[in-house]
Amino acid sequence: KRAIYLADQAQVENTGYDYQGRKELEDKLFTTDDPELFNTLINKTHADYLYFPILQKPKVDLSQTLLSKVFSNSVVEIWKI
């Protein structure tokens, strides 16, 4: 089974899915610089991996969180939660 937390806002808007809570949590995840708050928030997603383009990297220093990097290149990073 393959599930994602929030990937394409336009698609979920078109389907009428209530995504606002997820969007707010995602915004907090990517803007906090507090590792403890980040860990608390990321655990609420029940996700297994965090995938993001390098240009949209979270503000927090991920090496100070509970995550471990599993992949990176010049475009994206993937971290195991």
Coordinates of N, CA and C in Angstrom, one line a residue:
K1 N 0.8 -1.2 0.0 CA 0.0 0.0 0.0 C 0.9 1.2 0.0
R2 N 0.5 2.2 -0.8 CA 1.3 3.4 -0.9 C 0.4 4.6 -0.5
A3 N 0.7 5.3 0.5 CA -0.1 6.5 0.9 C 0.8 7.7 1.1
I4 N 0.3 8.8 0.8 CA 1.0 10.1 1.0 C 0.2 11.0 2.0
Y5 N 0.9 11.9 2.6 CA 0.2 12.7 3.6 C -0.4 13.9 2.9
L6 N 0.3 14.6 2.1 CA -0.2 15.8 1.3 C 0.7 16.0 0.2
A7 N 0.3 15.8 -1.1 CA 1.2 16.0 -2.2 C 0.7 17.1 -3.2
D8 N -0.5 17.1 -3.5 CA -1.0 18.0 -4.6 C -2.2 18.8 -4.1
Q9 N -2.1 20.0 -3.6 CA -3.2 20.7 -3.1 C -4.3 21.0 -4.1
A10 N -3.9 21.2 -5.3 CA -5.0 21.5 -6.4 C -5.9 20.2 -6.5
Q11 N -5.3 19.1 -6.5 CA -6.1 17.8 -6.7 C -7.1 17.6 -5.5
V12 N -6.6 17.9 -4.3 CA -7.5 17.6 -3.1 C -8.5 18.7 -3.1
E13 N -8.2 19.9 -3.5 CA -9.3 21.0 -3.6 C -10.4 20.6 -4.6
N14 N -10.0 20.0 -5.8 CA -10.9 19.6 -6.8 C -11.8 18.5 -6.3
T15 N -11.3 17.6 -5.5 CA -12.1 16.5 -5.0 C -13.0 16.9 -3.8
G16 N -12.8 18.1 -3.2 CA -13.6 18.5 -2.1 C -13.1 17.9 -0.8
Y17 N -11.9 17.3 -0.8 CA -11.4 16.7 0.5 C -11.0 17.9 1.4
D18 N -11.3 17.7 2.7 CA -10.9 18.7 3.7 C -9.5 18.5 4.1
Y19 N -8.6 19.2 3.5 CA -7.2 19.1 3.7 C -6.5 20.1 4.6
Q20 N -7.3 21.1 5.0 CA -6.8 22.3 5.7 C -5.9 21.9 7.0
G21 N -6.4 20.9 7.8 CA -5.6 20.5 8.9 C -4.3 20.0 8.6
R22 N -4.2 19.2 7.5 CA -3.0 18.6 7.0 C -2.1 19.7 6.5
K23 N -2.6 20.7 5.8 CA -1.9 21.8 5.2 C -1.2 22.6 6.3
E24 N -2.0 22.9 7.4 CA -1.5 23.7 8.5 C -0.4 22.9 9.2
L25 N -0.5 21.6 9.4 CA 0.6 20.8 10.0 C 1.8 20.8 9.1
E26 N 1.6 20.7 7.8 CA 2.8 20.7 6.9 C 3.5 22.1 7.0
D27 N 2.7 23.1 7.0 CA 3.3 24.5 7.0 C 4.1 24.6 8.3
K28 N 3.6 24.1 9.4 CA 4.4 24.2 10.7 C 5.7 23.4 10.6
L29 N 5.6 22.2 10.0 CA 6.7 21.3 9.9 C 7.9 22.0 9.2
F30 N 7.5 22.7 8.1 CA 8.5 23.2 7.2 C 9.0 24.6 7.7
T31 N 8.4 25.2 8.6 CA 8.8 26.5 9.1 C 9.4 26.6 10.5
T32 N 9.2 25.5 11.3 CA 9.8 25.5 12.6 C 11.3 25.3 12.6
D33 N 12.0 25.9 13.5 CA 13.4 25.6 13.6 C 13.7 24.9 14.9
D34 N 12.6 24.4 15.6 CA 12.7 23.7 16.9 C 12.7 22.2 16.6
P35 N 13.8 21.5 16.9 CA 13.8 20.1 16.6 C 12.7 19.3 17.4
E36 N 12.5 19.7 18.7 CA 11.5 18.9 19.5 C 10.1 19.1 18.9
L37 N 9.7 20.4 18.5 CA 8.4 20.6 17.9 C 8.3 19.9 16.6
F38 N 9.4 19.9 15.8 CA 9.4 19.2 14.6 C 9.1 17.7 14.8
N39 N 9.8 17.1 15.7 CA 9.6 15.6 16.0 C 8.1 15.4 16.4
T40 N 7.6 16.2 17.3 CA 6.2 16.1 17.7 C 5.2 16.1 16.5
L41 N 5.4 17.1 15.6 CA 4.6 17.3 14.5 C 4.7 16.2 13.5
I42 N 5.9 15.8 13.2 CA 6.1 14.7 12.1 C 5.5 13.4 12.6
N43 N 5.5 13.2 13.9 CA 4.9 11.9 14.4 C 3.4 12.0 14.2
K44 N 2.8 13.1 14.2 CA 1.3 13.2 14.0 C 0.9 12.9 12.6
T45 N 1.8 12.9 11.6 CA 1.5 12.5 10.2 C 1.4 11.0 10.0
H46 N 2.0 10.2 10.9 CA 2.0 8.8 10.8 C 2.6 8.3 9.4
A47 N 3.5 9.2 8.9 CA 4.2 8.9 7.7 C 5.5 8.1 8.0
D48 N 6.0 7.4 7.0 CA 7.2 6.6 7.2 C 8.4 7.4 6.6
Y49 N 8.2 8.3 5.6 CA 9.3 9.0 5.0 C 8.9 10.5 4.8
L50 N 9.9 11.3 4.8 CA 9.7 12.7 4.4 C 10.5 13.0 3.2
Y51 N 9.8 13.4 2.1 CA 10.4 13.6 0.8 C 10.2 15.1 0.5
F52 N 11.2 15.8 0.0 CA 11.1 17.2 -0.4 C 12.1 17.6 -1.4
P53 N 11.8 18.5 -2.2 CA 12.8 19.1 -3.1 C 13.8 20.0 -2.3
I54 N 15.0 19.9 -2.6 CA 16.1 20.7 -1.9 C 15.7 22.1 -1.7
L55 N 15.1 22.7 -2.7 CA 14.7 24.2 -2.6 C 13.6 24.4 -1.6
Q56 N 12.9 23.4 -1.1 CA 11.8 23.5 -0.2 C 12.1 22.8 1.1
K57 N 13.4 22.7 1.4 CA 13.9 22.0 2.6 C 13.3 22.6 3.9
P58 N 12.9 21.8 4.9 CA 12.4 22.3 6.2 C 13.5 23.3 6.8
K59 N 13.0 24.2 7.6 CA 13.9 25.2 8.2 C 14.7 24.5 9.3
V60 N 14.2 23.5 10.0 CA 14.9 22.8 11.1 C 16.1 22.1 10.5
D61 N 17.1 22.0 11.4 CA 18.3 21.2 11.1 C 17.9 19.7 11.3
L62 N 17.6 19.0 10.2 CA 17.1 17.6 10.3 C 18.1 16.7 11.0
S63 N 19.3 17.0 11.0 CA 20.3 16.1 11.7 C 20.1 16.2 13.2
Q64 N 19.3 17.2 13.7 CA 19.0 17.3 15.1 C 17.6 16.7 15.5
T65 N 17.0 16.0 14.5 CA 15.7 15.4 14.7 C 15.9 13.9 14.8
L66 N 14.7 13.2 14.9 CA 14.8 11.7 15.0 C 14.8 11.1 13.6
L67 N 14.9 11.9 12.6 CA 14.9 11.3 11.2 C 16.3 10.9 10.8
S68 N 16.4 10.0 9.8 CA 17.7 9.7 9.3 C 17.6 9.7 7.7
K69 N 18.6 10.3 7.2 CA 18.6 10.5 5.7 C 18.8 9.2 5.0
V70 N 18.0 8.9 4.0 CA 18.2 7.6 3.3 C 18.5 7.9 1.8
F71 N 18.3 9.1 1.3 CA 18.6 9.4 -0.1 C 18.8 10.9 -0.2
S72 N 19.7 11.3 -1.1 CA 19.8 12.7 -1.5 C 20.5 12.8 -2.8
N73 N 20.1 13.8 -3.6 CA 20.9 14.1 -4.8 C 20.8 15.7 -4.9
S74 N 21.1 16.2 -6.1 CA 21.1 17.6 -6.2 C 19.7 18.2 -6.3
V75 N 18.6 17.4 -6.3 CA 17.3 17.8 -6.5 C 16.4 17.6 -5.3
V76 N 16.5 16.4 -4.7 CA 15.6 16.0 -3.6 C 16.3 15.3 -2.4
E77 N 15.7 15.3 -1.3 CA 16.2 14.5 -0.2 C 15.0 13.6 0.3
I78 N 15.3 12.4 0.9 CA 14.3 11.5 1.5 C 14.9 11.2 2.8
W79 N 14.1 11.3 3.9 CA 14.4 11.0 5.2 C 13.5 10.0 5.8
K80 N 14.0 9.0 6.5 CA 13.1 8.0 7.2 C 12.7 8.6 8.5
I81 N 11.4 8.5 8.8 CA 10.9 9.0 10.1 C 10.9 7.9 11.1

